[in-house]
Amino acid sequence: MKNQKTSGELVRPGKDELIVVGGAGGFIGGSLIRYFYNKGYRNLRAIDKKPLPAWYQTTPGVQNLVLDLSEEANCKRACEGAVEVYNLAADMGGMGFIEKNRIECLRSILINTHMVEQAWRAGARRFFFSSSACAYNTDIQKDPNVKALKESDAYPAMAERGYGWEKLISEMFCQEYWHERGMKTFIARFHNVYGPVGTWDGGREKAPAAIARKVIEAKDKKTGFVNIWGDGTQTRSFMYIDDCVKGIDMITHCDDLIATPINLGSSELISINRLVDIAEKVGGVKLKRNYQLDAPKGVAGRNSDNTFIKKVLKWEPGTPFSVGLAKTYTWIEKQYMARKKGSRIVE
Ligand code: NAD
């Protein structure tokens, strides 16, 4: 029967078949390219609109293309010959960015709309879309002791303004490319991803990198205090980058998950105050906390319900936050020190 899901093992491409990653100049896309390379895939195409020197990392032997994927002709070029397409490209950032740039966030709809169409036209066998926990109904996230979000909590819909609605509509596009046109599409709702080689300054960084950088800066400049957005009681779960790329691989190659949005996040709930505690411990400092109550802080609480991923994949992201944050802190500290000397460490 047409479009029937086939149950079974993970089905991966051949090591020489073309895999395309959009947004590969950024944090997760760049890490995904590196992950596939380390797994032995040798036909990889990485695409981003940023000029190559601004990419967070590049991997040897990979075809790197600088293209704006909000234009359909560029998506055609990007997807030519691909057996798998991963769309990680989006105009995004932490709460500070997405609350102030709703139009830019909404305009990312152009990227996925053209990418999924061109992947289908190119005959790609699988298409992955990076959705977000911001697609969930915000009305049920007003309490810091929020119950973990399960996949069905996206509807009835009341997504995060701008960014969240773009994700929800793009998810729907992906679902219909399976139902109407038979291309296998896969959708993960990421819950805050962090780790080395991510955004750590400039306004688009998320809480773990931002707090780590602020602690490093306070230590370096001996200010004795740290600014915190909100009252510190907001809760989130944070997924370490290694878990994220492994999860993308498992989800995209599992036919039981075709056209089925799934949480990809850690279920370890962390308050912002606890995040600061851990960063202080790694840095070996104790700082006065200056709570900025009028700063952007997003929903009060959010966690990932991992019942579904554990059932289907017998796995969930498991890196303890204190372990992942220590690695991230160390990486940011090196970047911070390099920047002080006017340089940047390129991976
Ligand atoms: P990132 O900003 O580091 O990477 C996104 C990349 O997309 C950037 O390098 C950017 O230059 C590129 N891009 C933007 N517009 C483009 C265009 N028109 N053409 C080509 N490239 C373009 O972000 P990230 O953290 O790596 O996020 C990757 C994906 O995961 C995004 O779709 C994001 O919405 C989603 N996501 C991330 C998180 C997280 O915590 N990092 C959480 C939920 C969802």
Tab-separated table of C-alpha atoms and ligand atoms in Angstrom:
chain	number	residue	atom	x	y	z
A	1	MET	CA	0.000	0.000	0.000
A	2	LYS	CA	1.271	3.495	-0.877
A	3	ASN	CA	2.825	5.469	1.965
A	4	GLN	CA	2.616	2.640	4.441
A	5	LYS	CA	5.223	2.834	7.199
A	6	THR	CA	7.450	-0.219	7.354
A	7	SER	CA	8.431	-1.322	10.808
A	8	GLY	CA	11.933	-2.528	11.545
A	9	GLU	CA	15.614	-1.752	11.812
A	10	LEU	CA	17.307	1.587	11.148
A	11	VAL	CA	17.854	1.953	7.373
A	12	ARG	CA	20.978	3.980	6.571
A	13	PRO	CA	22.369	5.134	3.188
A	14	GLY	CA	25.502	3.736	1.567
A	15	LYS	CA	28.759	5.372	2.666
A	16	ASP	CA	29.216	6.943	-0.808
A	17	GLU	CA	25.674	8.221	-1.280
A	18	LEU	CA	25.151	11.981	-1.087
A	19	ILE	CA	23.965	13.477	2.202
A	20	VAL	CA	23.110	17.195	2.228
A	21	VAL	CA	22.988	19.334	5.362
A	22	GLY	CA	21.498	22.858	5.248
A	23	GLY	CA	22.656	25.293	7.940
A	24	ALA	CA	25.983	23.461	8.232
A	25	GLY	CA	27.852	26.672	9.009
A	26	GLY	CA	25.974	26.784	12.301
A	27	PHE	CA	26.122	24.815	15.520
A	28	ILE	CA	24.025	21.670	14.999
A	29	GLY	CA	24.422	21.410	11.198
A	30	GLY	CA	28.213	21.673	11.465
A	31	SER	CA	28.274	19.066	14.216
A	32	LEU	CA	26.039	16.777	12.153
A	33	ILE	CA	28.400	16.941	9.176
A	34	ARG	CA	31.314	16.091	11.499
A	35	TYR	CA	29.275	13.221	13.007
A	36	PHE	CA	28.521	11.681	9.578
A	37	TYR	CA	32.150	12.088	8.519
A	38	ASN	CA	33.326	10.320	11.659
A	39	LYS	CA	30.845	7.507	10.886
A	40	GLY	CA	32.593	6.971	7.528
A	41	TYR	CA	30.286	8.855	5.149
A	42	ARG	CA	32.408	10.398	2.420
A	43	ASN	CA	29.903	12.112	0.127
A	44	LEU	CA	28.761	15.081	2.190
A	45	ARG	CA	27.549	18.503	1.072
A	46	ALA	CA	27.406	21.293	3.636
A	47	ILE	CA	25.468	24.482	2.920
A	48	ASP	CA	25.078	27.812	4.695
A	49	LYS	CA	24.453	31.409	3.713
A	50	LYS	CA	27.287	32.746	5.889
A	51	PRO	CA	30.639	33.309	4.195
A	52	LEU	CA	32.893	30.292	4.760
A	53	PRO	CA	35.290	31.981	7.236
A	54	ALA	CA	32.295	32.604	9.527
A	55	TRP	CA	31.253	28.913	9.669
A	56	TYR	CA	31.615	27.467	13.176
A	57	GLN	CA	33.447	24.438	11.866
A	58	THR	CA	34.328	22.785	8.584
A	59	THR	CA	35.195	19.146	8.032
A	60	PRO	CA	37.939	18.071	5.599
A	61	GLY	CA	36.794	16.488	2.329
A	62	VAL	CA	33.278	17.928	2.558
A	63	GLN	CA	31.791	19.998	-0.277
A	64	ASN	CA	31.009	23.383	1.303
A	65	LEU	CA	28.591	25.658	-0.560
A	66	VAL	CA	27.657	29.200	0.381
A	67	LEU	CA	24.017	29.539	-0.685
A	68	ASP	CA	20.976	31.378	0.623
A	69	LEU	CA	18.444	28.589	1.048
A	70	SER	CA	15.480	30.949	1.250
A	71	GLU	CA	15.734	31.072	-2.555
A	72	GLU	CA	14.295	28.132	-4.423
A	73	ALA	CA	16.946	28.024	-7.169
A	74	ASN	CA	19.611	27.645	-4.489
A	75	CYS	CA	17.679	24.810	-2.855
A	76	LYS	CA	17.586	23.051	-6.243
A	77	ARG	CA	21.357	23.331	-6.475
A	78	ALA	CA	21.692	22.207	-2.852
A	79	CYS	CA	19.571	19.061	-3.244
A	80	GLU	CA	20.874	17.840	-6.641
A	81	GLY	CA	21.781	14.164	-6.408
A	82	ALA	CA	20.988	13.873	-2.692
A	83	VAL	CA	19.643	10.672	-1.174
A	84	GLU	CA	19.137	12.367	2.190
A	85	VAL	CA	18.547	16.036	3.031
A	86	TYR	CA	18.762	17.512	6.532
A	87	ASN	CA	17.399	21.021	7.006
A	88	LEU	CA	19.050	22.685	10.000
A	89	ALA	CA	19.055	26.169	8.437
A	90	ALA	CA	16.984	28.803	10.205
A	91	ASP	CA	17.304	32.359	11.407
A	92	MET	CA	17.282	31.702	15.111
A	93	GLY	CA	18.814	32.312	18.506
A	94	GLY	CA	18.014	32.248	22.201
A	95	MET	CA	14.998	33.911	23.837
A	96	GLY	CA	16.511	37.394	23.453
A	97	PHE	CA	16.708	36.905	19.697
A	98	ILE	CA	13.429	35.147	18.967
A	99	GLU	CA	11.313	37.528	21.063
A	100	LYS	CA	12.693	40.552	19.190
A	101	ASN	CA	12.939	39.116	15.665
A	102	ARG	CA	9.626	37.404	15.035
A	103	ILE	CA	9.494	38.384	11.385
A	104	GLU	CA	12.972	37.029	10.682
A	105	CYS	CA	12.008	33.810	12.456
A	106	LEU	CA	8.786	33.508	10.454
A	107	ARG	CA	10.701	34.095	7.230
A	108	SER	CA	12.574	30.820	7.808
A	109	ILE	CA	9.376	29.251	6.427
A	110	LEU	CA	10.870	30.039	2.997
A	111	ILE	CA	13.869	27.817	3.684
A	112	ASN	CA	11.993	24.669	4.607
A	113	THR	CA	9.272	25.230	2.022
A	114	HIS	CA	11.834	25.302	-0.795
A	115	MET	CA	14.120	22.654	0.682
A	116	VAL	CA	11.419	20.022	1.111
A	117	GLU	CA	10.085	20.643	-2.403
A	118	GLN	CA	13.520	20.468	-3.990
A	119	ALA	CA	14.503	17.401	-1.981
A	120	TRP	CA	11.366	15.713	-3.288
A	121	ARG	CA	12.079	16.838	-6.880
A	122	ALA	CA	15.634	15.526	-6.564
A	123	GLY	CA	14.238	12.146	-5.527
A	124	ALA	CA	15.738	12.186	-2.035
A	125	ARG	CA	14.762	9.138	-0.026
A	126	ARG	CA	14.694	10.873	3.354
A	127	PHE	CA	14.214	14.443	4.559
A	128	PHE	CA	14.851	15.679	8.098
A	129	PHE	CA	13.438	18.888	9.616
A	130	SER	CA	14.699	20.441	12.854
A	131	SER	CA	11.631	21.597	14.730
A	132	SER	CA	11.594	22.932	18.269
A	133	ALA	CA	9.950	22.685	21.665
A	134	CYS	CA	8.802	26.259	20.875
A	135	ALA	CA	6.137	24.601	18.675
A	136	TYR	CA	4.323	23.486	21.844
A	137	ASN	CA	1.283	25.251	23.236
A	138	THR	CA	2.595	28.093	25.429
A	139	ASP	CA	-0.587	28.161	27.535
A	140	ILE	CA	0.445	24.929	29.266
A	141	GLN	CA	3.949	26.216	30.109
A	142	LYS	CA	3.189	28.951	32.617
A	143	ASP	CA	4.343	27.110	35.744
A	144	PRO	CA	8.079	26.496	36.496
A	145	ASN	CA	7.044	23.048	37.790
A	146	VAL	CA	5.582	22.290	34.377
A	147	LYS	CA	4.792	18.724	33.508
A	148	ALA	CA	7.029	17.427	30.734
A	149	LEU	CA	5.748	18.081	27.215
A	150	LYS	CA	4.599	15.108	25.211
A	151	GLU	CA	4.239	15.132	21.450
A	152	SER	CA	0.448	15.575	21.457
A	153	ASP	CA	0.789	18.805	23.514
A	154	ALA	CA	1.414	20.855	20.339
A	155	TYR	CA	-2.338	20.817	19.637
A	156	PRO	CA	-4.613	22.673	20.157
A	157	ALA	CA	-1.951	25.028	18.846
A	158	MET	CA	-0.710	28.166	20.599
A	159	ALA	CA	2.956	28.057	19.636
A	160	GLU	CA	5.631	30.613	20.590
A	161	ARG	CA	4.929	33.767	18.542
A	162	GLY	CA	6.991	33.919	15.347
A	163	TYR	CA	9.567	31.168	15.743
A	164	GLY	CA	7.224	28.488	17.139
A	165	TRP	CA	4.542	28.970	14.499
A	166	GLU	CA	7.105	28.728	11.715
A	167	LYS	CA	8.211	25.388	13.135
A	168	LEU	CA	4.665	24.092	13.426
A	169	ILE	CA	3.738	24.991	9.841
A	170	SER	CA	7.013	23.567	8.497
A	171	GLU	CA	6.295	20.333	10.376
A	172	MET	CA	2.954	20.218	8.578
A	173	PHE	CA	4.636	20.670	5.185
A	174	CYS	CA	6.904	17.730	5.982
A	175	GLN	CA	3.983	15.556	7.014
A	176	GLU	CA	2.105	16.266	3.786
A	177	TYR	CA	5.141	15.498	1.599
A	178	TRP	CA	4.867	11.987	3.009
A	179	HIS	CA	1.093	11.671	2.894
A	180	GLU	CA	0.557	13.193	-0.559
A	181	ARG	CA	3.862	12.572	-2.306
A	182	GLY	CA	5.429	9.617	-0.535
A	183	MET	CA	8.776	11.157	0.503
A	184	LYS	CA	9.886	9.884	3.898
A	185	THR	CA	10.115	12.914	6.173
A	186	PHE	CA	11.302	13.054	9.779
A	187	ILE	CA	10.686	15.758	12.362
A	188	ALA	CA	12.475	16.215	15.685
A	189	ARG	CA	11.371	18.806	18.221
A	190	PHE	CA	14.680	19.824	19.803
A	191	HIS	CA	14.711	21.028	23.388
A	192	ASN	CA	17.608	23.518	23.993
A	193	VAL	CA	20.806	22.158	22.524
A	194	TYR	CA	24.188	23.212	23.918
A	195	GLY	CA	27.831	22.219	23.659
A	196	PRO	CA	31.215	23.196	22.261
A	197	VAL	CA	31.339	24.892	18.832
A	198	GLY	CA	27.979	26.568	19.466
A	199	THR	CA	26.950	30.213	19.596
A	200	TRP	CA	28.418	31.754	22.756
A	201	ASP	CA	28.124	35.505	22.261
A	202	GLY	CA	26.653	38.132	19.935
A	203	GLY	CA	23.014	37.965	21.077
A	204	ARG	CA	21.875	34.640	19.590
A	205	GLU	CA	23.403	32.420	22.295
A	206	LYS	CA	21.196	30.341	24.563
A	207	ALA	CA	21.205	30.127	28.347
A	208	PRO	CA	23.998	27.545	28.976
A	209	ALA	CA	26.517	29.330	26.721
A	210	ALA	CA	25.393	32.773	27.888
A	211	ILE	CA	25.745	31.923	31.583
A	212	ALA	CA	29.090	30.169	31.045
A	213	ARG	CA	30.408	33.231	29.180
A	214	LYS	CA	29.122	35.625	31.843
A	215	VAL	CA	30.815	33.620	34.605
A	216	ILE	CA	34.079	33.486	32.611
A	217	GLU	CA	33.872	37.243	32.012
A	218	ALA	CA	33.093	38.035	35.669
A	219	LYS	CA	36.042	35.897	36.733
A	220	ASP	CA	38.363	37.473	34.182
A	221	LYS	CA	37.327	41.052	34.961
A	222	LYS	CA	36.921	40.355	38.692
A	223	THR	CA	33.507	42.056	38.766
A	224	GLY	CA	32.152	39.714	41.450
A	225	PHE	CA	28.632	39.558	39.976
A	226	VAL	CA	26.644	37.962	37.196
A	227	ASN	CA	23.524	39.299	35.424
A	228	ILE	CA	20.703	36.786	35.109
A	229	TRP	CA	17.631	37.183	32.888
A	230	GLY	CA	14.476	36.705	34.991
A	231	ASP	CA	14.364	35.572	38.608
A	232	GLY	CA	16.372	32.392	38.017
A	233	THR	CA	13.480	30.043	38.761
A	234	GLN	CA	12.679	29.369	35.082
A	235	THR	CA	13.304	25.729	34.265
A	236	ARG	CA	14.457	24.044	31.064
A	237	SER	CA	16.071	20.851	29.930
A	238	PHE	CA	19.297	21.055	27.951
A	239	MET	CA	20.543	18.456	25.473
A	240	TYR	CA	24.239	17.965	24.861
A	241	ILE	CA	25.241	18.233	21.183
A	242	ASP	CA	26.575	14.647	20.933
A	243	ASP	CA	23.164	13.328	21.979
A	244	CYS	CA	21.484	15.660	19.485
A	245	VAL	CA	23.379	14.464	16.387
A	246	LYS	CA	23.066	10.810	17.410
A	247	GLY	CA	19.323	11.339	17.887
A	248	ILE	CA	18.961	12.975	14.446
A	249	ASP	CA	20.680	9.961	12.875
A	250	MET	CA	18.483	7.443	14.720
A	251	ILE	CA	15.229	9.303	14.057
A	252	THR	CA	15.890	9.840	10.335
A	253	HIS	CA	16.665	6.176	9.780
A	254	CYS	CA	13.704	4.768	11.675
A	255	ASP	CA	10.717	4.055	9.432
A	256	ASP	CA	8.397	3.913	12.426
A	257	LEU	CA	8.900	7.671	12.769
A	258	ILE	CA	8.007	8.794	9.248
A	259	ALA	CA	6.046	12.082	9.331
A	260	THR	CA	5.758	11.794	13.117
A	261	PRO	CA	7.081	14.700	15.237
A	262	ILE	CA	9.132	13.423	18.155
A	263	ASN	CA	10.813	15.089	21.122
A	264	LEU	CA	14.602	15.141	21.008
A	265	GLY	CA	15.717	16.525	24.325
A	266	SER	CA	17.037	15.704	27.740
A	267	SER	CA	14.543	15.035	30.532
A	268	GLU	CA	16.868	16.416	33.232
A	269	LEU	CA	15.091	19.559	34.454
A	270	ILE	CA	17.438	22.423	35.375
A	271	SER	CA	16.545	25.832	36.775
A	272	ILE	CA	18.561	28.837	35.645
A	273	ASN	CA	19.802	29.227	39.235
A	274	ARG	CA	21.094	25.654	39.169
A	275	LEU	CA	22.753	26.356	35.819
A	276	VAL	CA	24.604	29.261	37.433
A	277	ASP	CA	25.594	27.019	40.397
A	278	ILE	CA	27.150	24.490	38.004
A	279	ALA	CA	28.945	27.135	35.925
A	280	GLU	CA	30.330	28.715	39.121
A	281	LYS	CA	31.534	25.329	40.297
A	282	VAL	CA	33.306	24.623	36.993
A	283	GLY	CA	34.869	28.101	37.085
A	284	GLY	CA	35.777	27.864	40.769
A	285	VAL	CA	34.039	31.165	41.658
A	286	LYS	CA	31.064	32.381	43.647
A	287	LEU	CA	29.311	35.463	42.266
A	288	LYS	CA	26.600	37.836	43.410
A	289	ARG	CA	23.470	37.325	41.282
A	290	ASN	CA	21.859	40.360	39.722
A	291	TYR	CA	18.373	39.322	38.559
A	292	GLN	CA	17.073	41.323	35.592
A	293	LEU	CA	13.328	40.926	35.876
A	294	ASP	CA	12.449	42.820	32.695
A	295	ALA	CA	14.795	40.819	30.426
A	296	PRO	CA	13.363	38.205	28.002
A	297	LYS	CA	12.870	34.910	29.783
A	298	GLY	CA	10.454	32.819	27.678
A	299	VAL	CA	7.991	30.374	29.203
A	300	ALA	CA	8.231	29.663	32.945
A	301	GLY	CA	9.087	26.004	32.593
A	302	ARG	CA	9.687	23.384	29.930
A	303	ASN	CA	10.833	19.784	29.915
A	304	SER	CA	10.870	16.938	27.414
A	305	ASP	CA	8.622	13.918	27.995
A	306	ASN	CA	10.720	11.094	26.582
A	307	THR	CA	8.184	8.274	26.838
A	308	PHE	CA	7.734	8.103	23.060
A	309	ILE	CA	11.424	8.179	22.040
A	310	LYS	CA	12.280	5.543	24.648
A	311	LYS	CA	9.498	3.330	23.336
A	312	VAL	CA	10.449	3.623	19.658
A	313	LEU	CA	14.237	3.955	19.755
A	314	LYS	CA	14.953	2.350	23.158
A	315	TRP	CA	17.176	5.403	23.765
A	316	GLU	CA	17.059	8.967	25.055
A	317	PRO	CA	19.640	11.772	25.330
A	318	GLY	CA	21.542	10.924	28.479
A	319	THR	CA	24.596	13.178	28.946
A	320	PRO	CA	24.314	14.629	32.484
A	321	PHE	CA	24.057	18.429	32.349
A	322	SER	CA	26.975	18.959	34.742
A	323	VAL	CA	29.244	16.883	32.439
A	324	GLY	CA	28.151	18.633	29.234
A	325	LEU	CA	28.332	22.106	30.756
A	326	ALA	CA	31.880	21.521	32.019
A	327	LYS	CA	32.993	20.678	28.442
A	328	THR	CA	31.114	23.656	27.046
A	329	TYR	CA	32.546	26.027	29.658
A	330	THR	CA	36.095	24.884	28.861
A	331	TRP	CA	35.543	25.424	25.131
A	332	ILE	CA	34.026	28.914	25.653
A	333	GLU	CA	36.860	29.892	27.984
A	334	LYS	CA	39.388	29.053	25.255
A	335	GLN	CA	37.414	31.108	22.721
A	336	TYR	CA	37.110	33.979	25.199
A	337	MET	CA	40.839	34.028	25.880
A	338	ALA	CA	41.629	33.797	22.150
A	339	ARG	CA	39.296	36.709	21.450
A	340	LYS	CA	41.053	38.814	24.045
A	341	LYS	CA	44.196	38.328	21.972
A	342	GLY	CA	42.291	39.268	18.818
A	343	SER	CA	42.008	35.741	17.386
A	344	ARG	CA	39.413	32.985	17.062
A	345	ILE	CA	39.875	29.232	17.348
A	346	VAL	CA	38.427	27.583	14.220
A	347	GLU	CA	37.561	23.882	14.599
B	1	NAD	P1	22.611	28.147	14.249
B	1	NAD	O1	22.133	29.550	14.191
B	1	NAD	O2	23.930	27.879	14.876
B	1	NAD	O3	22.630	27.506	12.799
B	1	NAD	C1	21.670	27.813	11.823
B	1	NAD	C2	22.429	28.123	10.556
B	1	NAD	O4	21.485	28.367	9.497
B	1	NAD	C3	23.301	29.390	10.649
B	1	NAD	O5	24.649	29.069	10.376
B	1	NAD	C4	22.723	30.316	9.598
B	1	NAD	O6	23.714	31.077	8.917
B	1	NAD	C5	22.055	29.339	8.657
B	1	NAD	N1	21.025	29.983	7.853
B	1	NAD	C6	20.078	30.862	8.270
B	1	NAD	N2	19.360	31.263	7.223
B	1	NAD	C7	19.857	30.626	6.134
B	1	NAD	C8	19.539	30.654	4.757
B	1	NAD	N3	18.553	31.433	4.282
B	1	NAD	N4	20.271	29.888	3.920
B	1	NAD	C9	21.281	29.115	4.377
B	1	NAD	N5	21.643	29.064	5.672
B	1	NAD	C10	20.928	29.811	6.531
B	1	NAD	O7	21.450	27.309	14.979
B	1	NAD	P2	21.476	25.822	15.541
B	1	NAD	O8	21.454	25.896	17.004
B	1	NAD	O9	22.515	25.027	14.846
B	1	NAD	O10	20.028	25.331	15.075
B	1	NAD	C11	19.832	24.467	13.949
B	1	NAD	C12	18.358	24.169	13.798
B	1	NAD	O11	17.853	23.567	14.993
B	1	NAD	C13	17.470	25.380	13.536
B	1	NAD	O12	16.441	25.023	12.660
B	1	NAD	C14	16.886	25.681	14.898
B	1	NAD	O13	15.656	26.360	14.797
B	1	NAD	C15	16.725	24.282	15.454
B	1	NAD	N6	16.682	24.284	16.923
B	1	NAD	C16	17.799	24.562	17.644
B	1	NAD	C17	17.750	24.560	19.022
B	1	NAD	C18	18.977	24.869	19.859
B	1	NAD	O14	18.865	24.825	21.086
B	1	NAD	N7	20.123	25.167	19.286
B	1	NAD	C19	16.549	24.276	19.674
B	1	NAD	C20	15.418	23.995	18.922
B	1	NAD	C21	15.503	23.983	17.529
